[in-house]
PDB file of C-alpha atoms in Angstrom:
ATOM      1  CA  MET Q 808     -25.599  59.807   0.332  1.00 89.00           C
ATOM      2  CA  SER Q 809     -28.101  56.993   0.673  1.00 93.00           C
ATOM      3  CA  TYR Q 810     -31.674  56.325   1.694  1.00 94.00           C
ATOM      4  CA  ALA Q 811     -32.992  52.799   2.159  1.00 96.00           C
ATOM      5  CA  ARG Q 812     -36.250  51.399   3.476  1.00 97.00           C
ATOM      6  CA  PHE Q 813     -36.432  48.279   5.629  1.00 97.00           C
ATOM      7  CA  ASP Q 814     -39.334  46.124   6.697  1.00 97.00           C
ATOM      8  CA  ASP Q 815     -37.901  43.367   8.862  1.00 95.00           C
ATOM      9  CA  GLU Q 816     -36.078  43.058  12.175  1.00 93.00           C
ATOM     10  CA  ALA Q 817     -32.829  41.762  10.647  1.00 94.00           C
ATOM     11  CA  SER Q 818     -32.538  44.771   8.335  1.00 96.00           C
ATOM     12  CA  TYR Q 819     -33.286  47.088  11.247  1.00 94.00           C
ATOM     13  CA  ARG Q 820     -30.556  45.509  13.395  1.00 92.00           C
ATOM     14  CA  SER Q 821     -28.094  45.690  10.506  1.00 95.00           C
ATOM     15  CA  GLY Q 822     -28.877  49.366   9.894  1.00 96.00           C
ATOM     16  CA  LEU Q 823     -28.589  50.112  13.597  1.00 95.00           C
ATOM     17  CA  GLY Q 824     -25.097  48.627  13.542  1.00 94.00           C
ATOM     18  CA  GLN Q 825     -24.175  50.748  10.522  1.00 97.00           C
ATOM     19  CA  VAL Q 826     -25.292  53.979  12.184  1.00 98.00           C
ATOM     20  CA  LEU Q 827     -23.430  53.155  15.410  1.00 96.00           C
ATOM     21  CA  ALA Q 828     -20.259  52.315  13.475  1.00 96.00           C
ATOM     22  CA  LEU Q 829     -20.413  55.626  11.571  1.00 98.00           C
ATOM     23  CA  ALA Q 830     -20.936  57.800  14.664  1.00 98.00           C
ATOM     24  CA  GLU Q 831     -17.975  60.079  15.295  1.00 98.00           C
ATOM     25  CA  ARG Q 832     -19.062  62.639  17.928  1.00 98.00           C
ATOM     26  CA  THR Q 833     -22.750  62.546  18.897  1.00 98.00           C
ATOM     27  CA  LEU Q 834     -25.450  59.903  19.121  1.00 98.00           C
ATOM     28  CA  TYR Q 835     -29.090  60.766  19.744  1.00 99.00           C
ATOM     29  CA  VAL Q 836     -31.401  57.928  20.782  1.00 98.00           C
ATOM     30  CA  PHE Q 837     -35.182  58.303  20.942  1.00 98.00           C
ATOM     31  CA  ASP Q 838     -37.184  55.270  22.042  1.00 96.00           C
ATOM     32  CA  ARG Q 839     -40.053  54.053  24.135  1.00 95.00           C
ATOM     33  CA  ASN Q 840     -37.896  52.179  26.669  1.00 94.00           C
ATOM     34  CA  LEU Q 841     -34.694  50.850  25.001  1.00 94.00           C
ATOM     35  CA  ALA Q 842     -35.957  47.256  25.263  1.00 88.00           C
ATOM     36  CA  ASP Q 843     -37.123  47.220  21.641  1.00 81.00           C
ATOM     37  CA  MET Q 844     -33.691  48.400  20.504  1.00 87.00           C
ATOM     38  CA  ASN Q 845     -32.155  45.503  22.458  1.00 89.00           C
ATOM     39  CA  PHE Q 846     -29.833  47.850  24.336  1.00 91.00           C
ATOM     40  CA  GLU Q 847     -28.726  45.057  26.671  1.00 95.00           C
ATOM     41  CA  SER Q 848     -27.296  42.940  23.864  1.00 94.00           C
ATOM     42  CA  PRO Q 849     -23.530  42.432  24.042  1.00 95.00           C
ATOM     43  CA  ALA Q 850     -23.165  43.605  20.425  1.00 93.00           C
ATOM     44  CA  LEU Q 851     -24.931  46.913  21.048  1.00 94.00           C
ATOM     45  CA  GLN Q 852     -23.127  47.459  24.352  1.00 96.00           C
ATOM     46  CA  SER Q 853     -19.813  46.827  22.589  1.00 96.00           C
ATOM     47  CA  ALA Q 854     -20.676  49.317  19.824  1.00 96.00           C
ATOM     48  CA  LEU Q 855     -21.683  51.972  22.369  1.00 97.00           C
ATOM     49  CA  LEU Q 856     -18.526  51.397  24.396  1.00 96.00           C
ATOM     50  CA  ALA Q 857     -16.379  51.685  21.254  1.00 96.00           C
ATOM     51  CA  PHE Q 858     -18.108  54.962  20.374  1.00 97.00           C
ATOM     52  CA  ILE Q 859     -17.650  56.478  23.836  1.00 97.00           C
ATOM     53  CA  ASP Q 860     -14.069  55.225  24.199  1.00 94.00           C
ATOM     54  CA  ARG Q 861     -13.067  56.643  20.803  1.00 95.00           C
ATOM     55  CA  ASP Q 862     -12.901  60.236  22.090  1.00 96.00           C
ATOM     56  CA  ARG Q 863     -13.499  61.829  25.477  1.00 95.00           C
ATOM     57  CA  GLY Q 864     -15.673  64.471  23.769  1.00 97.00           C
ATOM     58  CA  ASN Q 865     -18.133  61.951  22.330  1.00 98.00           C
ATOM     59  CA  ARG Q 866     -21.686  62.213  23.653  1.00 98.00           C
ATOM     60  CA  LEU Q 867     -24.659  59.877  23.869  1.00 98.00           C
ATOM     61  CA  HIS Q 868     -28.058  61.451  24.564  1.00 99.00           C
ATOM     62  CA  VAL Q 869     -30.992  59.160  25.259  1.00 98.00           C
ATOM     63  CA  LEU Q 870     -34.653  60.258  25.298  1.00 98.00           C
ATOM     64  CA  LEU Q 871     -37.196  57.770  26.641  1.00 97.00           C
ATOM     65  CA  HIS Q 872     -40.939  57.695  27.093  1.00 96.00           C
ATOM     66  CA  ASP Q 873     -40.649  55.227  29.984  1.00 95.00           C
ATOM     67  CA  THR Q 874     -37.537  54.739  32.109  1.00 94.00           C
ATOM     68  CA  ASN Q 875     -38.772  51.778  34.193  1.00 94.00           C
ATOM     69  CA  ALA Q 876     -37.282  49.081  31.937  1.00 93.00           C
ATOM     70  CA  LEU Q 877     -33.930  50.856  31.970  1.00 95.00           C
ATOM     71  CA  GLN Q 878     -33.854  51.247  35.735  1.00 94.00           C
ATOM     72  CA  ARG Q 879     -35.150  47.759  36.576  1.00 94.00           C
ATOM     73  CA  HIS Q 880     -34.063  45.401  33.824  1.00 95.00           C
ATOM     74  CA  MET Q 881     -30.971  46.782  32.083  1.00 96.00           C
ATOM     75  CA  PRO Q 882     -27.922  46.338  34.325  1.00 96.00           C
ATOM     76  CA  ARG Q 883     -25.395  46.564  31.466  1.00 96.00           C
ATOM     77  CA  THR Q 884     -26.834  49.846  30.264  1.00 96.00           C
ATOM     78  CA  ILE Q 885     -27.009  51.241  33.804  1.00 96.00           C
ATOM     79  CA  ALA Q 886     -23.363  50.262  34.349  1.00 96.00           C
ATOM     80  CA  LEU Q 887     -22.378  51.941  31.066  1.00 96.00           C
ATOM     81  CA  ILE Q 888     -24.219  55.126  32.063  1.00 96.00           C
ATOM     82  CA  ALA Q 889     -22.587  55.128  35.504  1.00 95.00           C
ATOM     83  CA  ARG Q 890     -19.125  54.480  34.076  1.00 96.00           C
ATOM     84  CA  PHE Q 891     -19.427  57.236  31.465  1.00 97.00           C
ATOM     85  CA  ALA Q 892     -21.598  59.764  33.285  1.00 96.00           C
ATOM     86  CA  HIS Q 893     -19.540  62.552  31.685  1.00 96.00           C
ATOM     87  CA  ALA Q 894     -20.592  61.360  28.219  1.00 98.00           C
ATOM     88  CA  ILE Q 895     -24.072  59.850  28.590  1.00 98.00           C
ATOM     89  CA  GLU Q 896     -27.245  61.648  29.581  1.00 98.00           C
ATOM     90  CA  VAL Q 897     -30.712  60.144  29.781  1.00 98.00           C
ATOM     91  CA  ARG Q 898     -33.919  62.156  29.862  1.00 98.00           C
ATOM     92  CA  GLN Q 899     -37.609  61.358  30.014  1.00 97.00           C
ATOM     93  CA  VAL Q 900     -40.009  62.836  27.484  1.00 97.00           C
ATOM     94  CA  PRO Q 901     -42.905  64.870  28.952  1.00 96.00           C
ATOM     95  CA  ASP Q 902     -46.290  63.146  29.129  1.00 94.00           C
ATOM     96  CA  GLU Q 903     -47.738  65.298  26.351  1.00 95.00           C
ATOM     97  CA  TYR Q 904     -45.322  63.652  23.878  1.00 94.00           C
ATOM     98  CA  ARG Q 905     -46.008  60.034  24.853  1.00 90.00           C
ATOM     99  CA  HIS Q 906     -48.141  59.636  21.723  1.00 93.00           C
ATOM    100  CA  LEU Q 907     -45.016  59.813  19.532  1.00 95.00           C
ATOM    101  CA  ALA Q 908     -44.625  56.228  18.350  1.00 94.00           C
ATOM    102  CA  ASP Q 909     -41.480  56.372  16.226  1.00 94.00           C
ATOM    103  CA  CYS Q 910     -37.981  55.632  17.449  1.00 95.00           C
ATOM    104  CA  HIS Q 911     -34.595  56.473  16.019  1.00 96.00           C
ATOM    105  CA  ILE Q 912     -30.861  56.703  16.466  1.00 98.00           C
ATOM    106  CA  LEU Q 913     -29.124  59.662  14.852  1.00 99.00           C
ATOM    107  CA  ALA Q 914     -25.387  60.145  14.451  1.00 99.00           C
ATOM    108  CA  ASP Q 915     -23.618  63.454  13.915  1.00 98.00           C
ATOM    109  CA  ALA Q 916     -26.583  65.023  12.091  1.00 98.00           C
ATOM    110  CA  ARG Q 917     -25.562  62.913   9.049  1.00 98.00           C
ATOM    111  CA  HIS Q 918     -26.744  59.355   9.615  1.00 99.00           C
ATOM    112  CA  GLY Q 919     -29.844  57.837  11.127  1.00 98.00           C
ATOM    113  CA  ILE Q 920     -32.142  54.894  11.410  1.00 98.00           C
ATOM    114  CA  ARG Q 921     -35.807  55.348  12.183  1.00 97.00           C
ATOM    115  CA  ARG Q 922     -38.633  52.952  12.854  1.00 96.00           C
ATOM    116  CA  PHE Q 923     -41.910  54.546  11.838  1.00 96.00           C
ATOM    117  CA  HIS Q 924     -43.623  52.852  14.804  1.00 94.00           C
ATOM    118  CA  THR Q 925     -41.905  51.078  17.683  1.00 90.00           C
ATOM    119  CA  ASP Q 926     -44.200  48.064  17.316  1.00 91.00           C
ATOM    120  CA  HIS Q 927     -43.288  47.403  13.672  1.00 92.00           C
ATOM    121  CA  PRO Q 928     -39.873  46.788  12.088  1.00 89.00           C
ATOM    122  CA  ARG Q 929     -40.480  49.150   9.174  1.00 96.00           C
ATOM    123  CA  GLY Q 930     -38.535  52.310   8.668  1.00 97.00           C
ATOM    124  CA  SER Q 931     -35.712  54.061   6.885  1.00 98.00           C
ATOM    125  CA  LEU Q 932     -31.940  54.135   7.019  1.00 98.00           C
ATOM    126  CA  LEU Q 933     -30.055  57.278   6.041  1.00 98.00           C
ATOM    127  CA  ILE Q 934     -26.302  57.217   5.523  1.00 98.00           C
ATOM    128  CA  ASP Q 935     -24.368  60.425   4.880  1.00 98.00           C
ATOM    129  CA  ASN Q 936     -27.631  62.257   4.281  1.00 97.00           C
ATOM    130  CA  PRO Q 937     -27.595  65.452   6.371  1.00 97.00           C
ATOM    131  CA  GLU Q 938     -30.454  67.064   4.462  1.00 96.00           C
ATOM    132  CA  GLU Q 939     -32.875  64.258   5.394  1.00 95.00           C
ATOM    133  CA  VAL Q 940     -31.528  63.794   8.935  1.00 97.00           C
ATOM    134  CA  ARG Q 941     -31.790  67.518   9.764  1.00 96.00           C
ATOM    135  CA  ALA Q 942     -35.545  67.463  10.504  1.00 95.00           C
ATOM    136  CA  TRP Q 943     -35.178  64.549  12.922  1.00 96.00           C
ATOM    137  CA  TRP Q 944     -32.102  66.144  14.493  1.00 98.00           C
ATOM    138  CA  ASN Q 945     -33.943  69.430  15.088  1.00 97.00           C
ATOM    139  CA  ARG Q 946     -37.035  67.657  16.453  1.00 96.00           C
ATOM    140  CA  TYR Q 947     -34.802  65.716  18.827  1.00 97.00           C
ATOM    141  CA  GLY Q 948     -33.247  68.950  20.092  1.00 97.00           C
ATOM    142  CA  GLU Q 949     -36.675  70.419  20.788  1.00 97.00           C
ATOM    143  CA  LEU Q 950     -37.782  67.316  22.695  1.00 97.00           C
ATOM    144  CA  TRP Q 951     -34.483  67.240  24.587  1.00 98.00           C
ATOM    145  CA  GLU Q 952     -34.960  70.785  25.851  1.00 98.00           C
ATOM    146  CA  GLN Q 953     -38.436  69.969  27.176  1.00 97.00           C
ATOM    147  CA  SER Q 954     -37.475  66.660  28.778  1.00 98.00           C
ATOM    148  CA  THR Q 955     -36.549  65.868  32.364  1.00 96.00           C
ATOM    149  CA  PRO Q 956     -33.057  64.580  33.224  1.00 96.00           C
ATOM    150  CA  LEU Q 957     -33.093  61.122  34.749  1.00 93.00           C
ATOM    151  CA  THR Q 958     -31.306  60.651  38.044  1.00 85.00           C
ATOM    152  CA  LEU Q 959     -30.185  57.080  38.437  1.00 76.00           C
ATOM    153  CA  THR Q 960     -30.036  55.790  41.988  1.00 64.00           C
ATOM    154  CA  GLY Q 961     -28.564  52.629  43.333  1.00 55.00           C
ATOM    155  CA  THR Q 962     -25.774  52.334  40.767  1.00 48.00           C
ATOM    156  CA  THR Q 963     -22.987  52.079  43.342  1.00 47.00           C
ATOM    157  CA  GLY Q 964     -23.367  48.332  43.781  1.00 47.00           C
ATOM    158  CA  LEU Q 965     -23.723  48.605  47.535  1.00 41.00           C
TER     159      LEU Q 965
END
């Protein structure tokens, strides 16, 4: 069980990689628009693909404040979502929660990385720490239930 603070982009990226590598069944992503998490990077796409390919039952849930960047500027992520529609679901957070400025990735209710504010690379990394992750996990579930599923159009390539 570990808890570590970080305060720079390199430490954040390293922790993000650790959480993705430890994910076994479920990944929860909460972010403003996925651009700050660098979702289009080949390394992150490879980690997500490895997670989804590991088991047909694995799930990736993504909650976003704004879906425009995803729909207009993230072709790799759109292709991944289209290819694994059975395993990936994206939803948009209701307007009344747009003030939430943190972002996080949670894995299996045991691991997580959280930026305290999307504009600053400060936050915490939790590895094998279900007690600490539980509050974020539960909050995510509440937001998920109130959010609107995103319907992606134009992903056929025609």
